[in-house]
Amino acid sequence: MFSRDRKGEMEIDVMLDEPLTSDSCTKVVMELIKYILYQKQQIPFTYEALAQFQTSVKTTDRNAVSFRALSGTLKTVSDHLSSQFFLKGCDIKEVAIILGATILSPKLYIGIDLPSYVLNSKQHKEYQHSSRKPLLKLMRSMLECDEFQEAMNVPLNMTNMFVMLRKNDSNSVSDFFLPKPQYVPPMQTASCFRIKLCQSDQADMRCNCRTLVKVYHDSCKTYLENEDDVQYTQYNSATQSSYRWYQSKQIIKGFKFSS
């Protein structure tokens, strides 16, 4: 389940027994971001506790204001990340979560390898597959990895969090995720982990999505006549060199509790 590659990255394999859809993948990434923010002391309490806390104080409370700013940033990142999965001509291979002053000087680098055979498939319906099971699998795998937990326990001063995508995008403009064509993750300067999402063959066998009425995302346009029997193949046909890094326009910033 855990191994270290030649680049020095610790690999964490997460075997999913539930099909991972674009929507559930977005939710898994965003929950991981919230987890890291708390574990690395970028927010004073868990995200859920902060959400509850801000409802019990005045709207002008400094902590409530800070939380609303953070919540707004996460909502924006989540919305734009989700739209990327449904964007025609856009194929995401990896999502990176980076903690550090800049993307060139990270203290923590977590890359999430996305399973192309799941995310490029139109065979699964969003409302049939909850993000809960994949998230629980991910959390269990991270908790069982001693090196990951050690990295989470290392204190870190307030810093920036960046979300980056490595994708093959035929669209001429990328408004929110800005191209960083020359970027190479500096693995030598950070604690590096690679989360590899894998799917069990049994997951598709237990799924009845093919028998259900199709429901499409508003921004998803389809030009295939028999889409149930076809998986998008641009991921497999594209070369490694065709994938480029893109950085989110917004930087995620935590806050300290003000008493």
Short mmCIF file of C-alpha atoms in Angstrom, two decimals:
data_model
loop_
_atom_site.label_atom_id
_atom_site.label_comp_id
_atom_site.label_asym_id
_atom_site.label_seq_id
_atom_site.Cartn_x
_atom_site.Cartn_y
_atom_site.Cartn_z
CA MET A 1 0.00 0.00 0.00
CA PHE A 2 2.93 2.34 0.74
CA SER A 3 6.17 2.66 -1.23
CA ARG A 4 8.81 5.26 -2.05
CA ASP A 5 9.69 5.91 -5.68
CA ARG A 6 13.00 7.03 -7.15
CA LYS A 7 12.01 10.69 -6.88
CA GLY A 8 11.70 10.35 -3.11
CA GLU A 9 7.91 10.52 -3.09
CA MET A 10 5.98 8.35 -0.68
CA GLU A 11 3.21 6.66 -2.63
CA ILE A 12 -0.09 5.90 -0.94
CA ASP A 13 -2.33 3.50 -2.85
CA VAL A 14 -6.05 3.92 -2.21
CA MET A 15 -8.15 1.03 -3.51
CA LEU A 16 -11.70 2.26 -4.07
CA ASP A 17 -14.67 -0.09 -4.05
CA GLU A 18 -17.04 2.64 -5.26
CA PRO A 19 -16.85 4.24 -8.73
CA LEU A 20 -15.30 7.70 -8.52
CA THR A 21 -17.25 10.31 -10.46
CA SER A 22 -16.15 13.83 -11.31
CA ASP A 23 -18.38 15.25 -8.59
CA SER A 24 -17.20 12.88 -5.89
CA CYS A 25 -13.58 13.46 -6.93
CA THR A 26 -14.03 17.21 -6.41
CA LYS A 27 -15.51 16.59 -2.97
CA VAL A 28 -12.67 14.23 -2.00
CA VAL A 29 -10.05 16.81 -3.03
CA MET A 30 -11.78 19.61 -1.13
CA GLU A 31 -12.16 17.51 2.04
CA LEU A 32 -8.47 16.62 1.82
CA ILE A 33 -7.64 20.34 1.60
CA LYS A 34 -9.68 21.02 4.77
CA TYR A 35 -7.97 18.13 6.55
CA ILE A 36 -4.50 19.40 5.65
CA LEU A 37 -5.35 22.97 6.69
CA TYR A 38 -6.25 21.74 10.16
CA GLN A 39 -3.48 19.17 10.56
CA LYS A 40 -0.81 21.67 9.49
CA GLN A 41 -2.18 24.29 11.90
CA GLN A 42 -3.34 26.70 9.20
CA ILE A 43 -6.76 26.92 10.86
CA PRO A 44 -7.38 26.83 14.65
CA PHE A 45 -10.07 24.11 14.66
CA THR A 46 -11.49 21.62 12.20
CA TYR A 47 -13.35 23.21 9.31
CA GLU A 48 -16.68 21.80 10.53
CA ALA A 49 -16.12 23.19 14.04
CA LEU A 50 -15.30 26.61 12.58
CA ALA A 51 -18.45 26.52 10.47
CA GLN A 52 -20.51 25.79 13.58
CA PHE A 53 -18.66 28.40 15.64
CA GLN A 54 -19.27 31.27 13.23
CA THR A 55 -23.03 30.76 13.52
CA SER A 56 -22.90 31.41 17.28
CA VAL A 57 -21.07 34.76 17.22
CA LYS A 58 -21.68 38.18 15.74
CA THR A 59 -21.09 38.55 12.03
CA THR A 60 -18.50 41.21 12.84
CA ASP A 61 -16.46 38.81 14.99
CA ARG A 62 -12.92 38.71 13.62
CA ASN A 63 -12.81 34.91 13.55
CA ALA A 64 -16.16 34.72 11.78
CA VAL A 65 -14.96 37.21 9.17
CA SER A 66 -11.76 35.19 8.63
CA PHE A 67 -13.73 31.97 8.30
CA ARG A 68 -16.13 33.46 5.76
CA ALA A 69 -13.18 34.62 3.68
CA LEU A 70 -11.66 31.12 3.79
CA SER A 71 -15.01 29.48 3.06
CA GLY A 72 -15.55 31.75 0.07
CA THR A 73 -12.13 30.91 -1.33
CA LEU A 74 -12.72 27.17 -0.95
CA LYS A 75 -16.13 27.48 -2.62
CA THR A 76 -14.58 29.27 -5.58
CA VAL A 77 -11.80 26.70 -5.93
CA SER A 78 -14.31 23.85 -5.64
CA ASP A 79 -16.64 25.30 -8.28
CA HIS A 80 -13.83 25.87 -10.78
CA LEU A 81 -12.26 22.47 -10.12
CA SER A 82 -15.61 20.77 -10.69
CA SER A 83 -16.16 22.67 -13.95
CA GLN A 84 -12.78 21.45 -15.23
CA PHE A 85 -13.93 17.83 -15.03
CA PHE A 86 -16.94 18.63 -17.22
CA LEU A 87 -15.10 20.88 -19.67
CA LYS A 88 -14.90 19.47 -23.20
CA GLY A 89 -11.33 19.00 -24.37
CA CYS A 90 -9.92 19.14 -20.84
CA ASP A 91 -8.28 16.03 -19.37
CA ILE A 92 -6.96 16.26 -15.80
CA LYS A 93 -4.27 13.80 -14.81
CA GLU A 94 -3.21 15.13 -11.41
CA VAL A 95 -4.30 17.56 -8.71
CA ALA A 96 -1.53 18.93 -6.49
CA ILE A 97 -1.98 20.51 -3.06
CA ILE A 98 1.05 22.59 -2.09
CA LEU A 99 1.88 24.30 1.20
CA GLY A 100 4.61 26.93 1.20
CA ALA A 101 5.48 30.55 0.51
CA THR A 102 5.52 29.87 -3.24
CA ILE A 103 5.01 26.89 -5.54
CA LEU A 104 8.80 26.86 -6.00
CA SER A 105 9.54 26.54 -2.29
CA PRO A 106 6.98 24.10 -0.89
CA LYS A 107 7.10 22.66 2.60
CA LEU A 108 4.55 19.99 1.71
CA TYR A 109 3.58 18.59 -1.68
CA ILE A 110 0.69 16.16 -2.11
CA GLY A 111 -0.06 14.93 -5.61
CA ILE A 112 -3.31 13.07 -6.32
CA ASP A 113 -3.18 10.80 -9.36
CA LEU A 114 -6.63 10.64 -10.92
CA PRO A 115 -7.84 7.35 -12.43
CA SER A 116 -8.45 8.13 -16.10
CA TYR A 117 -10.57 5.05 -16.69
CA VAL A 118 -13.07 6.36 -14.14
CA LEU A 119 -13.01 10.11 -14.66
CA ASN A 120 -13.09 9.85 -18.45
CA SER A 121 -16.06 7.51 -18.41
CA LYS A 122 -19.66 8.61 -18.87
CA GLN A 123 -20.99 5.30 -17.58
CA HIS A 124 -21.59 6.44 -14.00
CA LYS A 125 -24.24 8.81 -12.70
CA GLU A 126 -23.30 11.37 -10.06
CA TYR A 127 -26.40 10.82 -7.91
CA GLN A 128 -25.77 7.06 -7.72
CA HIS A 129 -22.29 7.27 -6.18
CA SER A 130 -21.67 9.14 -2.94
CA SER A 131 -18.29 10.69 -2.16
CA ARG A 132 -18.48 9.26 1.37
CA LYS A 133 -17.00 5.83 0.65
CA PRO A 134 -14.03 7.09 -1.42
CA LEU A 135 -13.34 9.71 1.25
CA LEU A 136 -13.37 7.11 4.03
CA LYS A 137 -11.01 4.91 2.02
CA LEU A 138 -8.65 7.84 1.50
CA MET A 139 -8.68 8.84 5.16
CA ARG A 140 -8.02 5.28 6.29
CA SER A 141 -5.07 4.94 3.91
CA MET A 142 -3.57 8.22 5.11
CA LEU A 143 -4.03 7.31 8.77
CA GLU A 144 -2.30 3.96 8.19
CA CYS A 145 0.72 5.63 6.56
CA ASP A 146 3.14 6.46 9.40
CA GLU A 147 5.27 8.79 7.28
CA PHE A 148 2.24 10.79 6.20
CA GLN A 149 1.07 11.18 9.79
CA GLU A 150 4.57 12.22 10.85
CA ALA A 151 4.55 14.89 8.15
CA MET A 152 1.16 16.10 9.36
CA ASN A 153 2.47 16.41 12.92
CA VAL A 154 5.43 18.63 12.00
CA PRO A 155 4.54 22.21 13.05
CA LEU A 156 4.27 24.75 10.24
CA ASN A 157 3.96 28.52 10.51
CA MET A 158 1.17 30.28 8.66
CA THR A 159 1.80 30.02 4.94
CA ASN A 160 0.05 29.73 1.59
CA MET A 161 -1.80 26.80 0.05
CA PHE A 162 -1.82 26.38 -3.71
CA VAL A 163 -4.00 24.09 -5.83
CA MET A 164 -2.52 23.06 -9.16
CA LEU A 165 -3.71 20.86 -12.00
CA ARG A 166 -1.69 18.87 -14.50
CA LYS A 167 -3.92 18.61 -17.52
CA ASN A 168 -4.11 18.29 -21.28
CA ASP A 169 -6.38 21.16 -22.33
CA SER A 170 -7.31 21.95 -25.93
CA ASN A 171 -9.17 25.12 -24.90
CA SER A 172 -7.35 28.32 -25.84
CA VAL A 173 -8.17 30.09 -22.58
CA SER A 174 -8.00 28.87 -18.98
CA ASP A 175 -9.44 31.70 -16.87
CA PHE A 176 -9.12 30.43 -13.30
CA PHE A 177 -6.34 27.87 -13.56
CA LEU A 178 -3.47 29.81 -15.10
CA PRO A 179 -0.82 27.99 -17.18
CA LYS A 180 2.61 27.33 -15.67
CA PRO A 181 4.20 25.50 -18.63
CA GLN A 182 7.74 25.45 -17.24
CA TYR A 183 6.79 24.34 -13.74
CA VAL A 184 8.50 21.28 -12.28
CA PRO A 185 7.59 20.30 -8.70
CA PRO A 186 10.76 20.75 -6.56
CA MET A 187 10.62 17.39 -4.82
CA GLN A 188 13.95 17.82 -3.03
CA THR A 189 12.76 20.72 -0.88
CA ALA A 190 9.51 19.34 0.48
CA SER A 191 7.82 16.39 2.12
CA CYS A 192 6.31 14.73 -0.94
CA PHE A 193 3.43 12.28 -1.11
CA ARG A 194 1.59 10.83 -4.07
CA ILE A 195 -1.93 9.51 -3.52
CA LYS A 196 -2.85 6.99 -6.20
CA LEU A 197 -6.58 6.41 -6.52
CA CYS A 198 -7.30 2.93 -7.88
CA GLN A 199 -10.59 1.18 -8.50
CA SER A 200 -11.44 -2.43 -7.84
CA ASP A 201 -12.83 -4.41 -10.77
CA GLN A 202 -15.75 -5.35 -8.54
CA ALA A 203 -16.93 -1.71 -8.36
CA ASP A 204 -18.33 -1.71 -11.90
CA MET A 205 -19.88 -5.15 -11.49
CA ARG A 206 -22.04 -3.91 -8.60
CA CYS A 207 -23.10 -0.75 -10.43
CA ASN A 208 -26.43 -0.37 -12.25
CA CYS A 209 -25.84 3.10 -13.73
CA ARG A 210 -26.12 1.80 -17.28
CA THR A 211 -29.77 0.92 -16.73
CA LEU A 212 -30.71 4.38 -15.46
CA VAL A 213 -31.96 7.44 -17.29
CA LYS A 214 -29.11 9.72 -18.32
CA VAL A 215 -28.62 12.97 -16.40
CA TYR A 216 -26.01 15.37 -17.82
CA HIS A 217 -24.19 18.30 -16.29
CA ASP A 218 -25.30 21.61 -17.81
CA SER A 219 -21.83 22.41 -19.13
CA CYS A 220 -21.15 18.94 -20.50
CA LYS A 221 -21.68 18.64 -24.27
CA THR A 222 -21.71 15.23 -25.88
CA TYR A 223 -21.11 14.36 -29.50
CA LEU A 224 -21.04 10.59 -29.18
CA GLU A 225 -24.00 8.56 -30.42
CA ASN A 226 -23.57 5.59 -28.13
CA GLU A 227 -21.81 7.06 -25.12
CA ASP A 228 -22.56 4.20 -22.71
CA ASP A 229 -20.19 1.94 -24.60
CA VAL A 230 -17.41 4.47 -25.04
CA GLN A 231 -14.89 5.82 -22.61
CA TYR A 232 -13.05 9.02 -23.39
CA THR A 233 -9.64 8.05 -24.71
CA GLN A 234 -7.76 11.34 -24.84
CA TYR A 235 -5.98 10.49 -21.57
CA ASN A 236 -4.56 7.27 -22.95
CA SER A 237 -3.73 8.68 -26.39
CA ALA A 238 -2.04 11.83 -25.09
CA THR A 239 1.68 11.75 -24.43
CA GLN A 240 3.18 12.72 -21.10
CA SER A 241 4.62 15.88 -22.69
CA SER A 242 1.14 17.13 -23.65
CA TYR A 243 0.22 17.63 -20.00
CA ARG A 244 0.95 21.04 -18.51
CA TRP A 245 0.72 22.53 -15.05
CA TYR A 246 -1.91 25.14 -14.19
CA GLN A 247 -2.14 27.11 -10.95
CA SER A 248 -5.37 28.29 -9.36
CA LYS A 249 -5.82 32.04 -9.46
CA GLN A 250 -6.79 32.14 -5.80
CA ILE A 251 -4.38 31.25 -2.99
CA ILE A 252 -5.89 29.56 0.06
CA LYS A 253 -4.93 31.27 3.31
CA GLY A 254 -5.79 30.10 6.79
CA PHE A 255 -5.95 32.17 9.96
CA LYS A 256 -5.15 32.07 13.66
CA PHE A 257 -7.84 32.31 16.32
CA SER A 258 -8.29 35.79 17.78
CA SER A 259 -9.44 35.80 21.40
#
